[in-house]
PDB file of C-alpha atoms in Angstrom:
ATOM      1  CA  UNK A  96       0.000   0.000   0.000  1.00 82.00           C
ATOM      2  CA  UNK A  97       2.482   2.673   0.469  1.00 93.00           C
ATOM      3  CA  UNK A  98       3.820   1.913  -2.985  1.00 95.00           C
ATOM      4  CA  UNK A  99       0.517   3.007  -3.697  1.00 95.00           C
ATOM      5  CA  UNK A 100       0.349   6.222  -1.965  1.00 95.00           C
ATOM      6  CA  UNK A 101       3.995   7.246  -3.593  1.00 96.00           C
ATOM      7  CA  UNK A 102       2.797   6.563  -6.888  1.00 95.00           C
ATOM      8  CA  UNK A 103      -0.743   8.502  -6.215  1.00 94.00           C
ATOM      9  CA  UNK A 104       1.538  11.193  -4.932  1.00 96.00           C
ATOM     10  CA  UNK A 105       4.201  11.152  -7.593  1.00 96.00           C
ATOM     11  CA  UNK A 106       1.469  11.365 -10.371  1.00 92.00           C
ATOM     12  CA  UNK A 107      -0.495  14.100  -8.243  1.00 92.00           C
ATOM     13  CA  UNK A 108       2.597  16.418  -8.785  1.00 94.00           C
ATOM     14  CA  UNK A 109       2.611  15.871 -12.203  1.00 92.00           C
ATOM     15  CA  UNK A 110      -0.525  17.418 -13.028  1.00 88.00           C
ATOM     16  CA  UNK A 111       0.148  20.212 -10.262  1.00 91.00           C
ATOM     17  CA  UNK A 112       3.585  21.091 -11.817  1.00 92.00           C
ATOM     18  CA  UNK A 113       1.647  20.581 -15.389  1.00 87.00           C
ATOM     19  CA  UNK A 114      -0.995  23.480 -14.087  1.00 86.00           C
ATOM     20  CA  UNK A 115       2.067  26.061 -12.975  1.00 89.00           C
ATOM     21  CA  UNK A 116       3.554  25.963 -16.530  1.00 87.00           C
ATOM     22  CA  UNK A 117       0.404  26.292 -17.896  1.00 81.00           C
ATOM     23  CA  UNK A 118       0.683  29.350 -20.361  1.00 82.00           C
ATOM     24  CA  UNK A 119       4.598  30.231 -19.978  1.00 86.00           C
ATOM     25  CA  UNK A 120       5.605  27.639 -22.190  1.00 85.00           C
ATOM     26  CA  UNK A 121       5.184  27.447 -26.089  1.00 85.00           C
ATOM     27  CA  UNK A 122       6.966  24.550 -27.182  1.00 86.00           C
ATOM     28  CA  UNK A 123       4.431  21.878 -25.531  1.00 88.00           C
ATOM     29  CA  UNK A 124       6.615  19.030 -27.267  1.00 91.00           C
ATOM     30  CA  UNK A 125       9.974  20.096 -26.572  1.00 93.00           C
ATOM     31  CA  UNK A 126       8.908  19.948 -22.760  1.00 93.00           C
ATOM     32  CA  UNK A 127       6.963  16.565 -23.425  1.00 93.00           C
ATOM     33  CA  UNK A 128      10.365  15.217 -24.882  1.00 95.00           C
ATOM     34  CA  UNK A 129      12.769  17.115 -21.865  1.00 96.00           C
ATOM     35  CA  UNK A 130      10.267  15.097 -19.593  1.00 95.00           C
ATOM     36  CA  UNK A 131      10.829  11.799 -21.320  1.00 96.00           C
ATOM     37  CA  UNK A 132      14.437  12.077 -21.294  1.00 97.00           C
ATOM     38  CA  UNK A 133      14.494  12.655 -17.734  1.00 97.00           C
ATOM     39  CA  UNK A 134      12.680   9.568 -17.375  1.00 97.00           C
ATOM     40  CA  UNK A 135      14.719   7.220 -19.428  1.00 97.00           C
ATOM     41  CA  UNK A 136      18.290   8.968 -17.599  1.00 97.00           C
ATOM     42  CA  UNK A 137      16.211   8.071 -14.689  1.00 97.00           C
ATOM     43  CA  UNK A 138      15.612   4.440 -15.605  1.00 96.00           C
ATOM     44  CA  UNK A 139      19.449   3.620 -17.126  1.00 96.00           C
ATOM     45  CA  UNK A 140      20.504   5.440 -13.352  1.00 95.00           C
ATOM     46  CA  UNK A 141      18.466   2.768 -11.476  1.00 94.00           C
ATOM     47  CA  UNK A 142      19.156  -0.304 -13.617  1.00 93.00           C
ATOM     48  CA  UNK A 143      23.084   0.170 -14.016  1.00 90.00           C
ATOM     49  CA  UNK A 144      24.290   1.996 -17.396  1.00 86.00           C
ATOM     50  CA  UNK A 145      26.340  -1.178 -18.224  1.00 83.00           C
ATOM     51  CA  UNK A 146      22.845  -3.316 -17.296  1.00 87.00           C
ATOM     52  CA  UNK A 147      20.384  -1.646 -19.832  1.00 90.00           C
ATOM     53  CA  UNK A 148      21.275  -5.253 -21.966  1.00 89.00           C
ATOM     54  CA  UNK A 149      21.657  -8.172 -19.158  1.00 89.00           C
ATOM     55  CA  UNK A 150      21.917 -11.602 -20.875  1.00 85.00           C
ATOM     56  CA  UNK A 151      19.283 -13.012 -18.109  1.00 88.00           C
ATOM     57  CA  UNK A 152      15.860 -14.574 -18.799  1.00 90.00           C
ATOM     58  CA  UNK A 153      12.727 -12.446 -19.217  1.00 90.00           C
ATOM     59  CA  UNK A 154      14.659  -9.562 -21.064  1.00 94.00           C
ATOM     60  CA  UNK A 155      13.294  -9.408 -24.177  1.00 94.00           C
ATOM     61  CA  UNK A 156      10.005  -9.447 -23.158  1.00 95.00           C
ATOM     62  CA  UNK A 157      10.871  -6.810 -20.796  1.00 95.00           C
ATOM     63  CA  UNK A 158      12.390  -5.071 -23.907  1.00 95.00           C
ATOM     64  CA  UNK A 159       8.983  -5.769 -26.335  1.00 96.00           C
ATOM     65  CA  UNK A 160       6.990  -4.605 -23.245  1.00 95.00           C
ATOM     66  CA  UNK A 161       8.796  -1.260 -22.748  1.00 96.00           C
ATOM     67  CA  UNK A 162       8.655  -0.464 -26.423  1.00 96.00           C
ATOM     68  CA  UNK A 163       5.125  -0.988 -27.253  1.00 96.00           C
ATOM     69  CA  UNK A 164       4.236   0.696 -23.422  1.00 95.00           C
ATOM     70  CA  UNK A 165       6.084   3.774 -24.718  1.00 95.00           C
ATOM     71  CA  UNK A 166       4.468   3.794 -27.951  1.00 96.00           C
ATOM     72  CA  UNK A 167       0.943   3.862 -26.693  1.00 94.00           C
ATOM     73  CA  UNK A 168       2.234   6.737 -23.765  1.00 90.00           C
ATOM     74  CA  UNK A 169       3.496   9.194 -26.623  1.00 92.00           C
ATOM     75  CA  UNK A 170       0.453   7.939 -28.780  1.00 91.00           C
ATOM     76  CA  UNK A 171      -2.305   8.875 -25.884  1.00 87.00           C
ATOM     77  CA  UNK A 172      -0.941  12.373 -25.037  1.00 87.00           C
ATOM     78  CA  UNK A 173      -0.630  13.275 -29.466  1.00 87.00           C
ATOM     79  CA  UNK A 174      -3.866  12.032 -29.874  1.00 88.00           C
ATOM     80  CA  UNK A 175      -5.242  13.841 -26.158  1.00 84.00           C
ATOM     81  CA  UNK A 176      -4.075  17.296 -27.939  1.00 81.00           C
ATOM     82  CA  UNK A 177      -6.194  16.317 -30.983  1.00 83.00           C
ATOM     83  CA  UNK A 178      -8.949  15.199 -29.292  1.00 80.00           C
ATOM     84  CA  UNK A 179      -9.190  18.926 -27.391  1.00 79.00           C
ATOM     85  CA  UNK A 180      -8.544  20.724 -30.511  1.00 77.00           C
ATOM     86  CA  UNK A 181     -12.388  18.552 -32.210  1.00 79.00           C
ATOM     87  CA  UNK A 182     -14.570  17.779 -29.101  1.00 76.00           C
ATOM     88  CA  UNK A 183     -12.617  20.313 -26.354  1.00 73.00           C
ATOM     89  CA  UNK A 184     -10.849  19.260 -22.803  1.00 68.00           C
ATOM     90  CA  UNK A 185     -13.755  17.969 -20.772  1.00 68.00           C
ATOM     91  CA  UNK A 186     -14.570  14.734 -23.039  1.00 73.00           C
ATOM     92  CA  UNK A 187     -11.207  14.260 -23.832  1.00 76.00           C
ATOM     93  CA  UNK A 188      -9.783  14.587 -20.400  1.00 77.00           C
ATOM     94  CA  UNK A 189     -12.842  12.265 -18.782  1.00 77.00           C
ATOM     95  CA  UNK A 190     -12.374   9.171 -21.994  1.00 80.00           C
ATOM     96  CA  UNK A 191      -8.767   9.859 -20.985  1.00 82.00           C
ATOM     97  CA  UNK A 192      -9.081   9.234 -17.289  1.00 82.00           C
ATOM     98  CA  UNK A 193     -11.464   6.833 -17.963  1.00 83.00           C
ATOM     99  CA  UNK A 194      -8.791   4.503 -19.819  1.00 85.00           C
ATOM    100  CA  UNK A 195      -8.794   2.597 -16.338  1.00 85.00           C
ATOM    101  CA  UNK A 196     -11.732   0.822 -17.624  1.00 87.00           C
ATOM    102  CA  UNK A 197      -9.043  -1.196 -19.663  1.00 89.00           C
ATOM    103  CA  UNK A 198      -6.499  -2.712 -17.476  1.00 87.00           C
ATOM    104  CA  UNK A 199      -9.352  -3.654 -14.618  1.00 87.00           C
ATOM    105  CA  UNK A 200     -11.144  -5.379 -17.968  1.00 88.00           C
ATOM    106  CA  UNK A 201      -7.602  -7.149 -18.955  1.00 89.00           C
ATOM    107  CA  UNK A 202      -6.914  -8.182 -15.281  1.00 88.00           C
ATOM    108  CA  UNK A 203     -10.207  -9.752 -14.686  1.00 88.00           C
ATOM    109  CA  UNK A 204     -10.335 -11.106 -18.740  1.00 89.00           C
ATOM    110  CA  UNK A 205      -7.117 -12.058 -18.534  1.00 90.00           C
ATOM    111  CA  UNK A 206      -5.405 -12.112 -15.209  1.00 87.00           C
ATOM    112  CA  UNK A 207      -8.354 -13.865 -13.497  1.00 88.00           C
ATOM    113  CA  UNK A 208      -8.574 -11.477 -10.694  1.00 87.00           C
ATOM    114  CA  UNK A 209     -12.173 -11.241  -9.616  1.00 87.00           C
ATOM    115  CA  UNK A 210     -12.957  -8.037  -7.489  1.00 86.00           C
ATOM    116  CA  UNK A 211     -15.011  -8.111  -4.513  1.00 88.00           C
ATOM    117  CA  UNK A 212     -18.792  -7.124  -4.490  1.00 91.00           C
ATOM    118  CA  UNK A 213     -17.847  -4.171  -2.393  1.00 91.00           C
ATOM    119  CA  UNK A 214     -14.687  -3.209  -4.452  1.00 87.00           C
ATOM    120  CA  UNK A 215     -17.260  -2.918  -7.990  1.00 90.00           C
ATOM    121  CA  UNK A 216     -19.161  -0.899  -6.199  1.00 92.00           C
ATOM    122  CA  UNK A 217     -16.266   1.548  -5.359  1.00 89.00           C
ATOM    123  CA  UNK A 218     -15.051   0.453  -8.930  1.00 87.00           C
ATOM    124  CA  UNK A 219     -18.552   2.035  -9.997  1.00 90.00           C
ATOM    125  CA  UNK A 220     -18.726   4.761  -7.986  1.00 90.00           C
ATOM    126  CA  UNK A 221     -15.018   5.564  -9.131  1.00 87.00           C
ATOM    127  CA  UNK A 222     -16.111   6.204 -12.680  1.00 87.00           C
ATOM    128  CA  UNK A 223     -19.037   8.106 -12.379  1.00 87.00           C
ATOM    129  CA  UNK A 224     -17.456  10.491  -9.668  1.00 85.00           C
ATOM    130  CA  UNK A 225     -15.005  11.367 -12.642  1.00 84.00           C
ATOM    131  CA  UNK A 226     -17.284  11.422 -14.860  1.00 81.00           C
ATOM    132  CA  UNK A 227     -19.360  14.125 -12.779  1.00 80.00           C
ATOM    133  CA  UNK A 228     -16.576  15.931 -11.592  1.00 78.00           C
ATOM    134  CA  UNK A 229     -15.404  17.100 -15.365  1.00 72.00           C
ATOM    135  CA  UNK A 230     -18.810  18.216 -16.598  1.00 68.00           C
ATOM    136  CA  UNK A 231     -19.820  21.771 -17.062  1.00 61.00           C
ATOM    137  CA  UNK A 232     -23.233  23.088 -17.346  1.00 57.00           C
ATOM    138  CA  UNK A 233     -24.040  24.234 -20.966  1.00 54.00           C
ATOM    139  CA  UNK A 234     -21.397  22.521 -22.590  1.00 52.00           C
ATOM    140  CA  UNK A 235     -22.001  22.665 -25.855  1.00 49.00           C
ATOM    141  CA  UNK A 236     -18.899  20.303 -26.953  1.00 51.00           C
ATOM    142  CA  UNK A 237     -19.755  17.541 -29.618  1.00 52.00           C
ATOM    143  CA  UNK A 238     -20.350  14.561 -27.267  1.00 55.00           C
ATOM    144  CA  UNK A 239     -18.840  11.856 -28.888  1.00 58.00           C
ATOM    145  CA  UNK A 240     -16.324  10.642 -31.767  1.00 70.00           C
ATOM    146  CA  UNK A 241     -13.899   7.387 -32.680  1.00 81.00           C
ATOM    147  CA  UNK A 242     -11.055   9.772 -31.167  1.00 82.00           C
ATOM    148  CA  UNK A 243     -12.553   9.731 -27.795  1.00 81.00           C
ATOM    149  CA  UNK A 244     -12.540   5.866 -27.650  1.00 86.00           C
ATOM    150  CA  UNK A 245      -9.240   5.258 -29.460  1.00 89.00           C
ATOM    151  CA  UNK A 246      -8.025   7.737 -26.627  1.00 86.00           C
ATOM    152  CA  UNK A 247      -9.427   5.927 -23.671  1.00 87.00           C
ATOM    153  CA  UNK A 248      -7.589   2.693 -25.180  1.00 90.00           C
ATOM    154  CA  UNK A 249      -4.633   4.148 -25.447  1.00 90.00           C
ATOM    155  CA  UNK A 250      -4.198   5.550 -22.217  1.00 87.00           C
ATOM    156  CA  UNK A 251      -5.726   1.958 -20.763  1.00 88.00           C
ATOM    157  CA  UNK A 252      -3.314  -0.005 -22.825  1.00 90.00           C
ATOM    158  CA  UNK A 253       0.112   2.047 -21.693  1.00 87.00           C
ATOM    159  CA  UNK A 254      -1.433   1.420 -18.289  1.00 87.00           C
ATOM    160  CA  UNK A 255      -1.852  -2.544 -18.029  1.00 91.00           C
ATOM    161  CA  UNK A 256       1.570  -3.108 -19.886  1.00 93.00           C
ATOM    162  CA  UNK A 257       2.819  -2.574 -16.936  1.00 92.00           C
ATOM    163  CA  UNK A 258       0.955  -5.103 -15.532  1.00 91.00           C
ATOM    164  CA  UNK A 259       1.946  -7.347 -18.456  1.00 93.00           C
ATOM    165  CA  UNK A 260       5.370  -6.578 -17.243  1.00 93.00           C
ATOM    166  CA  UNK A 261       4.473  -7.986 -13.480  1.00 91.00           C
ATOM    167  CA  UNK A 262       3.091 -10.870 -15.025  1.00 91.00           C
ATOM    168  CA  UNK A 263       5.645 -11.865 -17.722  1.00 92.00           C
ATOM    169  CA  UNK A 264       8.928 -10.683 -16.882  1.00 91.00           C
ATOM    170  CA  UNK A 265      11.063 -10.483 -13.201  1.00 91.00           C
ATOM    171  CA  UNK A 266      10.428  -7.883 -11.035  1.00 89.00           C
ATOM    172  CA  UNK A 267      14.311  -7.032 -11.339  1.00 91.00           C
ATOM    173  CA  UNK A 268      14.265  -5.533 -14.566  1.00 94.00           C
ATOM    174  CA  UNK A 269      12.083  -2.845 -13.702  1.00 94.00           C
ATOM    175  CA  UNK A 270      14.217  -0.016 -14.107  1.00 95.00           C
ATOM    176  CA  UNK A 271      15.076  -1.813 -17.369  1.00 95.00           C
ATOM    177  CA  UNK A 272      11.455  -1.672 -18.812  1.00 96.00           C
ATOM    178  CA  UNK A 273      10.821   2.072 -17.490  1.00 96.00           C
ATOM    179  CA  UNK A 274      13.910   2.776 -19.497  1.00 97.00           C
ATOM    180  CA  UNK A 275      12.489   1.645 -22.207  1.00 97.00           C
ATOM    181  CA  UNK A 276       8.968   2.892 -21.992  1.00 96.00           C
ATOM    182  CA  UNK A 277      10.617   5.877 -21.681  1.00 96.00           C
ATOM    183  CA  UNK A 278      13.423   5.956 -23.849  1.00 96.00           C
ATOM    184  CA  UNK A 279      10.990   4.606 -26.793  1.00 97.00           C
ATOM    185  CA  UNK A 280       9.020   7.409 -25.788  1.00 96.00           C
ATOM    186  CA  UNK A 281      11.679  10.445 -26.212  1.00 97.00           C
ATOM    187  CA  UNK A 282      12.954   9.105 -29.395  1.00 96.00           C
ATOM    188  CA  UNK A 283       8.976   9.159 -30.753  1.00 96.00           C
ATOM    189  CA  UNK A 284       8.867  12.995 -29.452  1.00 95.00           C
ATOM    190  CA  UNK A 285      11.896  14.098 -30.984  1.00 95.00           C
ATOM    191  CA  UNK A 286      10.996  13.176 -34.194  1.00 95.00           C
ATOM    192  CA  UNK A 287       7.805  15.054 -33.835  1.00 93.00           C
ATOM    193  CA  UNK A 288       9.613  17.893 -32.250  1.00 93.00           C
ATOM    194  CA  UNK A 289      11.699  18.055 -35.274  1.00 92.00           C
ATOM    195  CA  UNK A 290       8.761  17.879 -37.653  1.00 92.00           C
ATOM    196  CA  UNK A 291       7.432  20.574 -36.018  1.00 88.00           C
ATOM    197  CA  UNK A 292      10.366  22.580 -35.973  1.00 87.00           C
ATOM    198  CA  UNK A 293      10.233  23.193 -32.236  1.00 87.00           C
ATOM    199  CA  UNK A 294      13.091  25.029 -30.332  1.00 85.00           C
ATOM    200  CA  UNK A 295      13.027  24.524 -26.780  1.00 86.00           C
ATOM    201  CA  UNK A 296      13.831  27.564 -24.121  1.00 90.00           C
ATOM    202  CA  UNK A 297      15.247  27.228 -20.703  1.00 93.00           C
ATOM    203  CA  UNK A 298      11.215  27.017 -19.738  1.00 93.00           C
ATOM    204  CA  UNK A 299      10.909  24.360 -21.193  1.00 93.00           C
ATOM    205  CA  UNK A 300      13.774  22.439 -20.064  1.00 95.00           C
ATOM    206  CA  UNK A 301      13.148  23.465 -17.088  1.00 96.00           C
ATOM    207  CA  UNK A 302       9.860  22.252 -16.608  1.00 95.00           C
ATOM    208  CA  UNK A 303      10.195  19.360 -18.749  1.00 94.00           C
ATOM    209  CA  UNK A 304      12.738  18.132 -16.056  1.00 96.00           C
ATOM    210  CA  UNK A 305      10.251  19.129 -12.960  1.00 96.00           C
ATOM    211  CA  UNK A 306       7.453  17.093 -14.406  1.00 94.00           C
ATOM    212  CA  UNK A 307      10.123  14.080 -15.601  1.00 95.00           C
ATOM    213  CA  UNK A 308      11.042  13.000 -11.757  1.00 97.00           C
ATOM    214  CA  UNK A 309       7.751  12.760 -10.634  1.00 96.00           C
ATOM    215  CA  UNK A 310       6.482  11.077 -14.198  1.00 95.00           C
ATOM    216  CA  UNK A 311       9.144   8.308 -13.422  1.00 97.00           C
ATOM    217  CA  UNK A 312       8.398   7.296  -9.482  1.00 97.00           C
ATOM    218  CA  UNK A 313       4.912   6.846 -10.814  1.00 95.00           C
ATOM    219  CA  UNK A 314       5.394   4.751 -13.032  1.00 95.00           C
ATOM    220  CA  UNK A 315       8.323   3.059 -10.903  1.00 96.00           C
ATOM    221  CA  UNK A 316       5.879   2.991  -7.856  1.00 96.00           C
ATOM    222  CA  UNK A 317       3.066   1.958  -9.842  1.00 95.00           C
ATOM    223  CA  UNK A 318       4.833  -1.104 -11.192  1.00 94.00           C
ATOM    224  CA  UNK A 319       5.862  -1.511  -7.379  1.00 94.00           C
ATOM    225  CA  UNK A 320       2.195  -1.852  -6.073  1.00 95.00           C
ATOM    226  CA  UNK A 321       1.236  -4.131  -8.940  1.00 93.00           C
ATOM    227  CA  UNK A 322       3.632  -6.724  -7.082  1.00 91.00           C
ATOM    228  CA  UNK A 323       1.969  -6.032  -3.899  1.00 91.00           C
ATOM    229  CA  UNK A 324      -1.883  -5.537  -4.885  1.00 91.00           C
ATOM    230  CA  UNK A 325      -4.301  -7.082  -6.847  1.00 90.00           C
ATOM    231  CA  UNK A 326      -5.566  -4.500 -10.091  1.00 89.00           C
ATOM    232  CA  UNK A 327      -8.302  -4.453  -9.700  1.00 87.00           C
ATOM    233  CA  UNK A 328      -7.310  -2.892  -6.929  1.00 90.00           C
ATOM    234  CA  UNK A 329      -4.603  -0.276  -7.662  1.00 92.00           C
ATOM    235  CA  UNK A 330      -5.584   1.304 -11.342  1.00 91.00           C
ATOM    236  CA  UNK A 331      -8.663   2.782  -9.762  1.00 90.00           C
ATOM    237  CA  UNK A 332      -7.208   4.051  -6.766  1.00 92.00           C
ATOM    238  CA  UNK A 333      -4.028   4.938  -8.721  1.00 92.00           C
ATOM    239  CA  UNK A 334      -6.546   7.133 -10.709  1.00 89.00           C
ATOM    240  CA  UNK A 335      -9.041   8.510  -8.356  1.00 89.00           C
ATOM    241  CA  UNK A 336      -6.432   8.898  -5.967  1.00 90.00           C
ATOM    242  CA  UNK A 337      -4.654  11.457  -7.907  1.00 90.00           C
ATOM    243  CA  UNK A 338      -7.531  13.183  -9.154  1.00 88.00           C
ATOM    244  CA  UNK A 339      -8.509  14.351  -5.484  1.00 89.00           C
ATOM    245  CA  UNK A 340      -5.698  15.332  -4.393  1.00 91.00           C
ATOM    246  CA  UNK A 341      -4.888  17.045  -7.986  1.00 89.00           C
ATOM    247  CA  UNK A 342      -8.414  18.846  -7.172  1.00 87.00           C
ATOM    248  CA  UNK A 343      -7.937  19.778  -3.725  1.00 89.00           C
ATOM    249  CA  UNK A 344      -4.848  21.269  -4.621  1.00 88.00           C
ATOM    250  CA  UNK A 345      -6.600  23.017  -7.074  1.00 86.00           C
ATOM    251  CA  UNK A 346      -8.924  24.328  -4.102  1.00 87.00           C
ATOM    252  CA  UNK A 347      -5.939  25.057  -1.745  1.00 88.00           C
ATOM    253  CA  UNK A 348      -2.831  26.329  -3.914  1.00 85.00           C
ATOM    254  CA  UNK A 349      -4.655  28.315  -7.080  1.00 83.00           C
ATOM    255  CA  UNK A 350      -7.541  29.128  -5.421  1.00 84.00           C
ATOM    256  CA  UNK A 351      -9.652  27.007  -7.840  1.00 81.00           C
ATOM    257  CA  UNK A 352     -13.789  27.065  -7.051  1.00 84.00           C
ATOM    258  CA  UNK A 353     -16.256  24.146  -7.025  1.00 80.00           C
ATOM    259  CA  UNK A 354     -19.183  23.634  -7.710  1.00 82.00           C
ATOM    260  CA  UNK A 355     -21.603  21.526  -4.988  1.00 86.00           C
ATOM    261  CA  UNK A 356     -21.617  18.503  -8.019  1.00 84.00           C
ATOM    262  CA  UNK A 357     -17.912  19.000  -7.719  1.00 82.00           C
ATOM    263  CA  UNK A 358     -18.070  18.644  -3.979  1.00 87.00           C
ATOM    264  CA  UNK A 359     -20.063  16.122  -4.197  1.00 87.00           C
ATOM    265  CA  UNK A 360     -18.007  14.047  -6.420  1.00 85.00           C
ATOM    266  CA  UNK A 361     -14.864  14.640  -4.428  1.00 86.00           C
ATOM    267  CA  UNK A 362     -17.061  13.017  -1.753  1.00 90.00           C
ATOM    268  CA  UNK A 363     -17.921   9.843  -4.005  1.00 88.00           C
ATOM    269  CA  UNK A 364     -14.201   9.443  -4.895  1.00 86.00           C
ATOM    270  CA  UNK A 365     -13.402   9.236  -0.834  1.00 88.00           C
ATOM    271  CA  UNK A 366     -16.578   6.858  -0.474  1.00 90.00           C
ATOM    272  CA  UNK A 367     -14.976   4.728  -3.708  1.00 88.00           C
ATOM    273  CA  UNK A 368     -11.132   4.514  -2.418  1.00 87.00           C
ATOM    274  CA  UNK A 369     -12.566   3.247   1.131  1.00 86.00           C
ATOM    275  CA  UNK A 370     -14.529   0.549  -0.802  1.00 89.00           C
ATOM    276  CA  UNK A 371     -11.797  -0.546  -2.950  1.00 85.00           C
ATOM    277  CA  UNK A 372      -9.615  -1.030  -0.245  1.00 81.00           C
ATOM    278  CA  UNK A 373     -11.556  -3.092   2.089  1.00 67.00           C
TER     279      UNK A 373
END
């Protein structure tokens, strides 16, 4: 459990550090690829420079694994920017967050682990608190388009490879497969930075290395507490975990306001992470 709450608290300051930069930096990919980078030095630092290749069993899954994880993270956030541009940042962020809906699918599909009565409930109640908690009266957004889904896949599917990982490969090539997921990831960004003829500032260096440490202990802690907990039991908390305290913070550092069906939802997500940890 406290692999857990590191990784709930590691991706918590990634959105807060996300919402400081927001609108003092102008090369979005440039700090997307700085933040990548930081997270594959990070990885290689953990697993031994002269250890990102061990001869030892499991490694080439771990190496598959990593690749195709960092694939679908670069190909969530590029098609998340897209997805704002056509149907605007509520739907996509809410089909975003709700790309949980995958890996508790694949672990009780394929992983045969059966929640309890009490933990779909908080499962339930877990969706449609963030479903509630991103709508706005009078939106006017179209409400629904192949993006939207193809999103919500992708974010799922970069989420249970690392479950994949706990499954298929030893739990001491971790740093190994964030390197990877990471390093597959940067390499993908540059050449999109370089497409887009992008020229990163010190802002976005800088920042791009503030949200990078943080990016990396959650995944490293996530993959952690998928060794520990069942999940079914971690991917929703993981998520509505974060979004609380993202939210509160919200409420406490910038001074954000909620509405009562925001309130109210914050309530539901407490109610849910009590039932899906009983």
């Amino acid at each position: 459990m406290v692999y857990l709450l590191l990784a709930v608290l590691s991706s918590s300051m990634i959105s807060i550090i996300m919402r400081v930069s927001s609108g003092k930096i102008k090369a979005n990919l440039s700090m997307l690829a700085t933040n990548y980078f930081v997270c594959a030095l990070l990885g290689a630092g953990y697993a031994g420079f002269n250890l990102l290749m061990p001869q030892t069993q499991g490694f080439s899954v771990t190496l598959w694994l990593g690749i195709i994880s960092g694939v679908l993270y670069l190909g969530g956030f590029v098609l998340f920017q897209a997805n704002t541009n056509k149907y605007g940042i509520v739907l996509s962020s809410v089909f975003m967050k709700l790309g949980l809906l995958v890996p508790i699918i694949a672990s009780v599909l394929i992983f045969n682990e059966m929640p309890t009565v009490i933990q779909i409930a908080g499962f339930c109640i877990a969706v449609f608190a963030i479903i509630l908690i991103n709508r706005r009266e009078g939106n006017t957004e179209q409400s629904f388009g192949f993006g939207l889904i193809l999103s919500l896949l992708l974010s799922g599917g970069a989420d249970v490879m690392a479950k994949f990982f706990d499954v298929s490969a030893p739990g001491s090539l971790s740093s190994q497969y964030l390197f990877y997921t990471f390093g597959t990831a940067f390499a993908l960004c540059i050449v999109l930075v370089i497409s887009k003829e992008e020229r990163p500032g010190f802002k976005e260096l800088l920042y791009g290395t503030l949200i990078g440490i943080p990016n990396f202990f959650s995944a490293k802690f996530l993959v952690a507490s998928l060794a520990e907990l069942p999940a079914v039991v971690v991917y929703p908390t993981f998520s509505v975990g974060t979004l609380l305290i993202v939210t509160l913070a919200g409420v406490a550092v910038f001074k954000e306001r909620l509405r009562k069906v925001q309130w109210a939802s914050l309530s539901g997500i407490i109610v849910a992470l009590i039932l899906l940890n009983i």
